[in-house]
Coordinates of C-alpha atoms in Angstrom, one line a residue:
M213 CA -18.6 17.6 -2.7
Y214 CA -17.0 15.1 -0.4
S215 CA -18.3 12.4 2.0
E216 CA -18.1 12.5 5.8
T217 CA -15.6 10.0 7.1
P218 CA -17.1 8.2 10.1
D219 CA -15.4 8.2 13.4
I220 CA -13.1 5.3 14.1
I221 CA -14.4 2.6 16.4
P222 CA -11.6 1.2 18.6
F223 CA -11.8 -2.5 19.1
T224 CA -12.2 -2.7 22.9
S225 CA -12.6 -6.1 24.6
P226 CA -13.3 -7.4 28.1
L227 CA -11.7 -10.7 27.1
E228 CA -8.0 -9.7 26.6
T229 CA -5.8 -12.5 27.8
G230 CA -2.4 -14.1 27.4
V231 CA -0.9 -17.5 27.2
L232 CA 2.4 -16.7 28.9
T233 CA 3.1 -16.0 32.6
Q234 CA 5.3 -13.1 33.6
A235 CA 8.0 -15.6 34.6
E236 CA 7.9 -17.2 31.2
L237 CA 8.1 -13.8 29.5
E238 CA 11.2 -13.0 31.6
I239 CA 12.8 -16.2 30.4
L240 CA 12.1 -15.4 26.8
K241 CA 13.6 -11.9 27.2
E242 CA 16.7 -13.5 28.8
K243 CA 17.0 -15.9 25.9
T244 CA 16.7 -13.0 23.4
M245 CA 19.5 -11.2 25.2
Y246 CA 21.6 -14.3 25.1
V247 CA 21.2 -14.5 21.4
L248 CA 22.0 -10.8 21.0
D249 CA 25.1 -11.2 23.2
Q250 CA 26.5 -14.6 22.2
V251 CA 25.4 -15.1 18.6
G252 CA 25.0 -11.5 17.4
V253 CA 23.1 -10.0 14.5
H254 CA 24.2 -9.0 11.0
F255 CA 24.1 -5.3 10.3
P256 CA 25.4 -4.6 6.7
S257 CA 25.5 -0.8 7.4
P258 CA 28.7 1.1 8.3
K259 CA 26.5 3.8 9.9
A260 CA 24.8 1.2 12.2
L261 CA 28.1 -0.5 13.0
E262 CA 29.6 2.8 14.0
I263 CA 26.7 3.7 16.3
F264 CA 26.9 0.3 18.0
A265 CA 30.7 0.6 18.4
D266 CA 30.4 4.1 19.9
H267 CA 28.1 2.7 22.6
G268 CA 30.2 -0.3 23.7
A269 CA 28.8 -3.2 21.6
R270 CA 31.2 -5.8 20.2
V271 CA 31.4 -5.0 16.5
D272 CA 33.2 -7.0 13.8
M273 CA 33.5 -4.5 11.0
K274 CA 34.7 -7.2 8.5
A275 CA 31.9 -9.6 9.2
E276 CA 29.4 -6.8 9.7
T277 CA 28.1 -8.4 12.9
V278 CA 27.2 -6.9 16.3
C279 CA 27.0 -8.6 19.7
I280 CA 25.0 -6.5 22.1
P281 CA 25.6 -7.0 25.9
P282 CA 22.4 -7.4 28.0
E283 CA 23.2 -4.2 29.9
L284 CA 23.2 -2.2 26.7
V285 CA 20.0 -3.8 25.5
K286 CA 18.2 -2.9 28.8
K287 CA 19.6 0.6 28.8
A288 CA 18.6 1.3 25.2
M289 CA 15.1 -0.2 25.6
S290 CA 14.4 1.8 28.7
T291 CA 14.2 4.9 26.5
A292 CA 11.6 3.4 24.1
P293 CA 8.2 5.0 24.8
R294 CA 5.4 2.6 26.0
S295 CA 2.8 4.8 24.2
F296 CA 2.6 7.4 21.5
V297 CA 0.2 8.8 18.9
L298 CA -0.2 7.9 15.3
G299 CA -1.9 10.9 13.8
G300 CA -4.8 11.1 11.4
R301 CA -5.8 14.0 9.1
E302 CA -7.9 15.3 12.0
E303 CA -7.4 14.6 15.7
R304 CA -10.5 12.4 15.8
F305 CA -8.6 9.9 13.7
D306 CA -5.6 9.8 16.0
L307 CA -4.6 6.4 17.2
I308 CA -3.3 6.3 20.8
L309 CA -1.1 3.3 21.2
D310 CA -1.2 2.8 25.0
G311 CA -2.7 -0.7 25.3
S312 CA -6.2 0.5 26.2
C313 CA -7.7 -0.8 22.9
S314 CA -6.9 -2.3 19.5
Y315 CA -7.2 -0.6 16.2
M316 CA -8.0 -2.8 13.2
S317 CA -5.7 -2.5 10.2
T318 CA -5.7 -3.6 6.6
D319 CA -3.0 -6.1 5.5
G320 CA -0.4 -5.4 2.9
T321 CA 1.4 -5.3 0.6
G322 CA 0.0 -7.7 -2.0
V323 CA 1.0 -7.8 -5.7
H324 CA -2.2 -9.3 -7.3
V325 CA -5.6 -7.7 -7.7
V326 CA -8.8 -9.4 -8.8
D327 CA -10.2 -6.6 -10.9
P328 CA -13.5 -5.2 -9.6
E329 CA -15.0 -5.0 -13.1
T330 CA -13.4 -7.8 -15.2
R331 CA -12.8 -10.2 -12.3
E332 CA -9.5 -11.1 -13.9
T333 CA -6.3 -11.3 -11.8
R334 CA -3.7 -8.7 -12.7
A335 CA -0.7 -6.9 -11.2
S336 CA -1.5 -4.2 -8.7
C337 CA -1.0 -0.5 -9.4
K338 CA -1.2 2.8 -7.6
N339 CA -4.9 3.3 -8.5
D340 CA -5.6 0.2 -6.5
V341 CA -3.9 1.6 -3.5
A342 CA -5.9 4.8 -3.8
M343 CA -9.2 2.8 -4.4
M344 CA -8.7 0.7 -1.3
A345 CA -7.8 3.8 0.8
R346 CA -11.1 5.4 -0.2
V347 CA -13.1 2.3 0.7
I348 CA -11.5 1.8 4.1
D349 CA -12.0 5.5 4.9
A350 CA -15.8 4.6 5.0
L351 CA -15.4 1.5 7.2
P352 CA -15.4 2.7 10.9
L353 CA -13.8 -0.3 12.5
I354 CA -10.6 0.1 10.4
G355 CA -8.4 2.8 11.9
F356 CA -5.0 2.1 10.3
Y357 CA -4.3 2.0 6.5
L358 CA -1.5 -0.2 5.5
P359 CA -1.4 0.0 1.7
M360 CA -3.0 -3.3 0.7
V361 CA -1.2 -3.7 -2.6
S362 CA 1.9 -2.3 -4.2
A363 CA 2.2 0.4 -6.8
Q364 CA 4.1 -1.8 -9.3
D365 CA 3.7 0.8 -12.0
Y366 CA 6.2 3.1 -10.2
G367 CA 9.3 0.9 -9.9
Q368 CA 11.9 2.2 -7.3
T369 CA 9.6 4.9 -6.0
A370 CA 6.6 2.6 -5.5
S371 CA 6.6 3.0 -1.8
L372 CA 6.5 6.8 -2.0
H373 CA 3.5 6.6 -4.5
Q374 CA 1.8 4.2 -2.1
C375 CA 2.3 6.7 0.7
H376 CA 0.9 9.5 -1.6
A377 CA -2.1 7.4 -2.6
G378 CA -2.9 6.8 1.1
L379 CA -2.4 10.3 2.3
T380 CA -4.6 11.7 -0.5
N381 CA -7.5 9.2 -0.2
T382 CA -8.1 8.6 3.5
L383 CA -8.2 10.8 6.6
K384 CA -6.9 7.8 8.7
H385 CA -3.3 7.1 9.7
V386 CA -1.2 5.7 6.8
R387 CA 1.7 3.3 6.9
G388 CA 3.7 5.5 4.5
G389 CA 7.4 4.6 5.1
T390 CA 9.1 1.3 4.4
T391 CA 12.4 -0.1 3.3
M392 CA 13.9 2.1 0.6
H393 CA 17.1 4.0 -0.1
P394 CA 17.7 6.5 2.8
Q395 CA 17.7 9.3 0.3
L396 CA 14.2 8.3 -0.9
A397 CA 13.1 7.9 2.7
R398 CA 13.8 11.6 3.2
H399 CA 11.1 12.3 0.6
A400 CA 8.6 10.3 2.7
V401 CA 9.5 12.5 5.7
D402 CA 8.9 15.6 3.5
M403 CA 5.5 14.3 2.5
A404 CA 4.6 13.7 6.2
T405 CA 5.8 17.3 7.0
V406 CA 3.7 18.9 4.3
V407 CA 0.5 17.0 5.4
A408 CA 1.1 17.7 9.1
G409 CA 1.8 21.4 8.4
S410 CA 5.0 21.7 10.4
D411 CA 7.9 19.8 11.8
E412 CA 6.4 20.2 15.3
V413 CA 3.1 18.7 14.4
R414 CA 4.8 15.9 12.4
I415 CA 6.6 14.9 15.6
Q416 CA 3.6 15.2 17.9
R417 CA 1.0 13.7 15.6
P418 CA 2.9 12.0 12.7
P419 CA 0.5 11.3 9.8
I420 CA 2.5 8.3 8.7
C421 CA 4.5 5.6 10.3
A422 CA 7.1 3.2 8.8
N423 CA 7.5 -0.5 8.7
I424 CA 11.0 -2.1 8.4
C425 CA 11.2 -5.9 7.9
T426 CA 14.1 -7.9 9.3
I427 CA 15.8 -10.7 7.4
S428 CA 15.7 -14.1 9.2
P429 CA 17.8 -15.5 10.5
L430 CA 19.4 -12.7 12.5
S431 CA 20.1 -10.1 9.8
H432 CA 19.0 -6.7 8.5
D433 CA 18.8 -5.0 5.1
R434 CA 21.2 -2.1 4.7
E435 CA 18.7 0.2 3.1
G436 CA 16.0 -0.9 5.6
I437 CA 18.0 -0.1 8.7
E438 CA 19.4 3.1 7.3
S439 CA 16.0 4.4 6.2
G440 CA 14.8 3.4 9.6
L441 CA 17.4 5.8 11.1
V442 CA 16.1 8.5 8.8
Y443 CA 12.5 8.0 10.0
A444 CA 13.5 7.9 13.7
E445 CA 15.5 11.1 13.5
A446 CA 12.4 12.8 11.9
G447 CA 10.0 11.5 14.6
I448 CA 8.3 9.0 12.3
P449 CA 7.3 5.9 14.4
I450 CA 8.7 2.6 13.2
S451 CA 7.4 -0.9 13.5
F452 CA 10.2 -3.5 13.1
M453 CA 8.7 -6.7 11.8
A454 CA 10.3 -10.2 11.9
M455 CA 8.8 -13.0 9.8
P456 CA 10.7 -16.1 10.8
T457 CA 9.6 -19.3 9.0
M458 CA 9.9 -22.4 11.1
G459 CA 11.9 -25.1 9.4
S460 CA 13.7 -22.9 6.9
T461 CA 14.7 -19.4 8.3
A462 CA 14.0 -20.3 11.9
P463 CA 14.1 -23.3 14.3
A464 CA 11.2 -25.7 13.8
T465 CA 9.6 -24.8 17.1
P466 CA 7.3 -21.9 18.0
F467 CA 9.5 -20.7 20.9
G468 CA 12.7 -21.0 18.9
A469 CA 11.2 -18.9 16.1
L470 CA 9.8 -16.4 18.6
I471 CA 13.2 -15.8 20.3
L472 CA 14.9 -15.5 16.9
G473 CA 12.4 -13.0 15.6
D474 CA 12.5 -11.1 18.9
A475 CA 16.3 -10.8 18.7
E476 CA 16.0 -9.3 15.2
V477 CA 13.3 -6.8 16.3
I478 CA 15.0 -5.8 19.5
S479 CA 18.4 -5.4 17.9
A480 CA 16.9 -2.8 15.5
M481 CA 15.1 -1.1 18.3
V482 CA 18.3 -0.9 20.3
L483 CA 20.1 0.7 17.3
V484 CA 17.3 3.3 16.9
Q485 CA 17.3 4.1 20.6
L486 CA 21.0 4.5 20.7
A487 CA 20.9 6.9 17.8
N488 CA 17.7 8.7 18.8
P489 CA 16.7 8.0 22.5
G490 CA 12.9 8.1 22.9
A491 CA 12.2 7.3 19.2
A492 CA 8.7 5.8 18.8
V493 CA 9.0 2.1 17.9
F494 CA 6.6 -0.8 17.9
H495 CA 7.1 -4.5 17.8
A496 CA 5.9 -7.1 15.3
I497 CA 6.6 -10.8 14.9
F498 CA 4.7 -13.0 12.5
T499 CA 5.8 -16.6 12.7
S500 CA 5.1 -19.0 9.7
L501 CA 5.9 -22.6 8.9
I502 CA 7.5 -24.4 5.9
N503 CA 5.0 -27.1 4.7
P504 CA 6.8 -30.3 5.5
R505 CA 4.9 -32.1 2.8
T506 CA 5.4 -29.6 -0.1
G507 CA 8.0 -27.1 0.9
G508 CA 5.4 -24.4 0.6
Y509 CA 4.6 -21.5 2.9
I510 CA 2.0 -21.6 5.7
S511 CA 1.4 -18.3 7.4
E512 CA -1.5 -19.4 9.6
V513 CA 0.2 -21.7 12.0
P514 CA -2.0 -23.5 14.6
T515 CA 0.0 -22.1 17.6
A516 CA -0.4 -19.1 19.9
S517 CA 2.6 -17.4 18.3
Y518 CA 0.8 -14.1 17.5
M519 CA -0.6 -13.8 21.0
M520 CA 2.8 -14.6 22.6
A521 CA 4.5 -12.0 20.4
R522 CA 2.0 -9.4 21.7
Q523 CA 2.8 -10.3 25.3
L524 CA 6.5 -10.2 24.5
A525 CA 6.2 -6.7 23.0
H526 CA 4.5 -5.4 26.1
A527 CA 7.1 -7.1 28.3
W528 CA 9.7 -5.0 26.5
G529 CA 7.6 -1.9 27.2
V530 CA 6.6 -1.1 23.6
P531 CA 3.3 -1.3 21.6
C532 CA 2.6 -4.2 19.3
L533 CA 1.6 -4.5 15.7
G534 CA -0.1 -7.9 15.5
G535 CA -1.5 -10.2 18.1
A536 CA -3.9 -11.6 15.4
R537 CA -4.6 -11.4 11.7
L538 CA -7.5 -12.2 9.5
S539 CA -5.6 -12.6 6.1
G540 CA -4.5 -16.1 5.6
D541 CA -3.3 -18.7 3.1
A542 CA -6.6 -19.5 1.3
P543 CA -5.9 -19.2 -2.5
G544 CA -9.3 -17.5 -3.0
L545 CA -12.6 -16.8 -1.2
G546 CA -14.3 -19.8 0.2
W547 CA -14.4 -22.1 3.2
Q548 CA -10.7 -21.7 4.1
S549 CA -10.8 -17.9 3.9
G550 CA -14.0 -17.8 5.9
F551 CA -12.4 -20.0 8.6
E552 CA -9.3 -17.9 8.8
V553 CA -11.4 -14.7 9.0
G554 CA -13.6 -16.1 11.7
L555 CA -10.6 -17.3 13.7
G556 CA -8.7 -14.0 13.2
S557 CA -11.7 -12.0 14.3
A558 CA -12.1 -14.0 17.5
L559 CA -8.4 -13.8 18.3
S560 CA -8.4 -10.1 17.7
A561 CA -10.9 -9.8 20.5
I562 CA -8.5 -11.4 23.0
S563 CA -5.0 -10.6 21.7
G564 CA -4.7 -7.0 22.9
G565 CA -2.3 -5.8 20.1
E566 CA -2.5 -2.0 19.6
I567 CA -2.6 -2.4 15.8
C568 CA -4.4 -5.7 15.1
G569 CA -6.5 -7.6 12.6
L570 CA -4.5 -7.2 9.4
L571 CA -7.4 -7.9 7.1
G572 CA -8.5 -7.9 3.5
L573 CA -6.1 -10.2 1.6
V574 CA -5.8 -13.9 0.7
N575 CA -3.2 -16.2 -0.7
S576 CA -0.7 -15.4 2.1
A577 CA -1.3 -11.7 1.8
M578 CA -0.5 -11.7 -1.9
T579 CA -3.9 -11.3 -3.5
L580 CA -6.7 -8.7 -3.2
Y581 CA -10.3 -9.5 -3.8
P582 CA -12.0 -6.1 -3.4
E583 CA -15.0 -7.6 -1.6
E584 CA -12.9 -9.3 1.0
V585 CA -12.3 -6.2 3.0
I586 CA -16.1 -5.8 3.3
L587 CA -16.5 -9.4 4.4
D588 CA -13.7 -9.1 6.9
H589 CA -14.9 -5.8 8.3
D590 CA -18.4 -7.3 8.8
A591 CA -16.9 -10.3 10.6
C592 CA -14.9 -8.1 13.0
Y593 CA -17.9 -5.8 13.5
Q594 CA -20.1 -8.8 14.6
V595 CA -17.4 -9.8 17.1
Y596 CA -17.2 -6.2 18.3
E597 CA -20.9 -6.0 18.9
M598 CA -20.9 -9.3 20.7
L599 CA -18.2 -8.1 23.1
N600 CA -19.9 -4.7 23.7
S601 CA -23.5 -5.8 24.3
K602 CA -23.3 -5.9 28.1
R603 CA -25.8 -3.1 28.9
F604 CA -26.8 -3.3 32.6
T605 CA -28.8 0.0 32.2
E606 CA -31.4 -1.9 30.3
I607 CA -32.3 -4.3 33.2
D608 CA -34.9 -2.2 34.9
S609 CA -36.9 -1.4 31.8
S610 CA -36.8 -5.1 30.8
L611 CA -38.2 -6.0 34.2
E612 CA -41.0 -3.5 33.7
V613 CA -42.1 -4.9 30.4
I614 CA -41.9 -8.5 31.9
E615 CA -44.3 -7.3 34.6
S616 CA -46.5 -5.7 32.1
V617 CA -46.8 -8.7 29.7
G618 CA -47.0 -11.3 32.5
Q619 CA -47.8 -14.9 31.8
R620 CA -48.7 -16.2 28.4
G621 CA -48.5 -12.8 26.8
H622 CA -46.4 -11.5 23.8
F623 CA -43.8 -8.8 23.6
I624 CA -44.0 -7.9 20.0
A625 CA -46.6 -5.1 20.5
Q626 CA -44.7 -3.5 23.3
K627 CA -43.2 0.0 22.9
H628 CA -40.1 -1.4 24.7
T629 CA -39.7 -3.9 21.9
R630 CA -40.0 -1.3 19.2
E631 CA -37.3 0.8 20.9
K632 CA -34.9 -1.9 21.6
I633 CA -35.2 -4.4 18.8
R634 CA -33.4 -2.1 16.3
G635 CA -30.3 -2.0 18.5
F636 CA -29.2 -5.5 17.5
Y637 CA -26.6 -5.6 14.8
I638 CA -27.8 -7.8 11.9
S639 CA -25.2 -8.0 9.1
P640 CA -26.3 -6.2 6.0
L641 CA -24.7 -9.0 4.0
R642 CA -27.2 -11.7 5.2
D643 CA -30.6 -12.6 3.8
K644 CA -30.1 -10.6 0.6
K645 CA -32.2 -11.1 -2.5
G646 CA -31.5 -10.1 -6.1
T647 CA -33.8 -8.3 -8.5
D648 CA -35.2 -11.8 -9.4
N649 CA -36.1 -12.2 -5.7
Q650 CA -33.7 -15.1 -5.4
P651 CA -31.4 -15.5 -2.5
R652 CA -27.9 -13.9 -2.9
G653 CA -24.8 -15.0 -1.1
A654 CA -22.8 -12.8 1.2
R655 CA -20.0 -12.5 -1.3
D656 CA -22.3 -11.0 -3.9
A657 CA -23.7 -8.6 -1.3
A658 CA -20.2 -7.6 -0.3
R659 CA -19.2 -7.0 -4.0
E660 CA -22.3 -4.7 -4.3
R661 CA -21.4 -2.9 -1.1
F662 CA -17.8 -2.4 -2.2
K663 CA -18.9 -0.9 -5.6
Q664 CA -21.3 1.4 -3.8
I665 CA -18.7 2.7 -1.5
E666 CA -16.0 3.0 -4.2
A667 CA -18.4 5.0 -6.4
S668 CA -19.9 7.3 -3.9
H669 CA -17.5 7.8 -0.9
K670 CA -15.1 10.7 -1.6
P671 CA -13.1 11.7 1.5
Q672 CA -12.4 15.4 2.1
P673 CA -9.4 16.2 -0.1
L674 CA -6.2 17.8 1.2
P675 CA -5.9 21.6 0.5
G676 CA -4.8 22.4 -3.1
E677 CA -1.5 23.9 -2.0
V678 CA -0.7 20.7 0.0
L679 CA -1.5 18.5 -3.0
A680 CA 0.7 20.6 -5.2
E681 CA 3.6 20.3 -2.7
L682 CA 3.1 16.5 -2.6
D683 CA 3.3 16.4 -6.4
K684 CA 6.6 18.4 -6.3
I685 CA 8.0 15.9 -3.7
L686 CA 7.1 13.0 -6.0
E687 CA 8.8 14.7 -8.9
S688 CA 11.9 15.2 -6.8
A689 CA 11.8 11.6 -5.7
E690 CA 11.7 10.4 -9.3
S691 CA 14.8 12.5 -10.0
T692 CA 16.5 11.1 -6.9
A693 CA 15.7 7.5 -8.0
E694 CA 17.1 8.2 -11.5
D695 CA 20.3 9.5 -10.0
L696 CA 20.6 6.4 -7.7
F697 CA 19.4 3.6 -10.0
G698 CA 19.3 5.1 -13.6
K699 CA 16.3 5.2 -15.8

């Protein structure tokens, strides 16, 4: 027996706004093109350098750098689609990235897990990736599964096992590709093809997407960029993600870091469009800060960088991964994590990123407390309900009951009250009591809810022949990894 996966609830908001004017966005794009043209970007990939050279960019083969003229940037970016589909197991789980709404996503990819049973912190493994995929499958406001932790028990093939754990444990779209050797990336494509059922469906409704991180300042990873070319050729959408840190890997100003990160992301998009015009790409910049007092890392910077990055993505004519996030720098669950989740939930309502939220982790996205995803989902759901409570159709019936009760009456006995009062969302995590009838905190209630879902929710499995094919692909990938890296 399996459990029914609830429909995804898109995060729609009447409050979407921006902090930059169109003129300011054009200035930022011009500065990005200046950096690409006059400073250049490091591409340690002979294949990438050859593609750029063939299209008229200024390439220094020895230094492995590329300077891209503005005309070439504009021409390449004109072929990038503004909207495309990220496929789910069924069409009702498809995500349409056209700017009409946001889809909430988990954050990833952490390396520590607070064990649900022992409550001890340990290294993450593939079973944790699968466990969290099953849980988010039951949470309707989360539409996009980014593996929350890493499969550290599988070494060089960890990313492929994370992809497998996602595809086999949720009907929702899975971030299945990432930076890996291009020969291993082809196995991720094979997995997507088997789940989709054909090359044609894989291209039309890809069940996985990929994420490739840049290296600040102004560089790329060879395997990352070459695996990106593999994904693009196969029709797997790619988010290119820059994570510049102000004061260390980026200028110590929000706009300086934004331009630097944008140059990294756009340079990768230009490469992909030159090699595969029309390839689906989306834009991601997450700006952070070096702590000037300790030298540590601060991911939640009190600036509008995430919102500006979303506007910049749309100014380039591509979807955005980001705009706001809930996961923050809190070392554990408490006041700081609650503040970060509350702020992230509110910003998700106004940011307008197609894939948004990035929830469920703490400690700068390094640590998973299983109950955090329940707490974060509930916070987002309350914001969603607040934004979608404008129901003008209820005015007439409300006036009727006002007239009926009149002065100095009471509404509690009215049929209208009985019908409408249940429509208000009241968090299931509040006002809970234990078996001893003593009040219980929201965190304890969230842990209980997590355990209930994890124990009882079993998404519809893939067909047996598909599961068998996926196992064969993993076996082949392990053999490929041995050939590439040794045992």
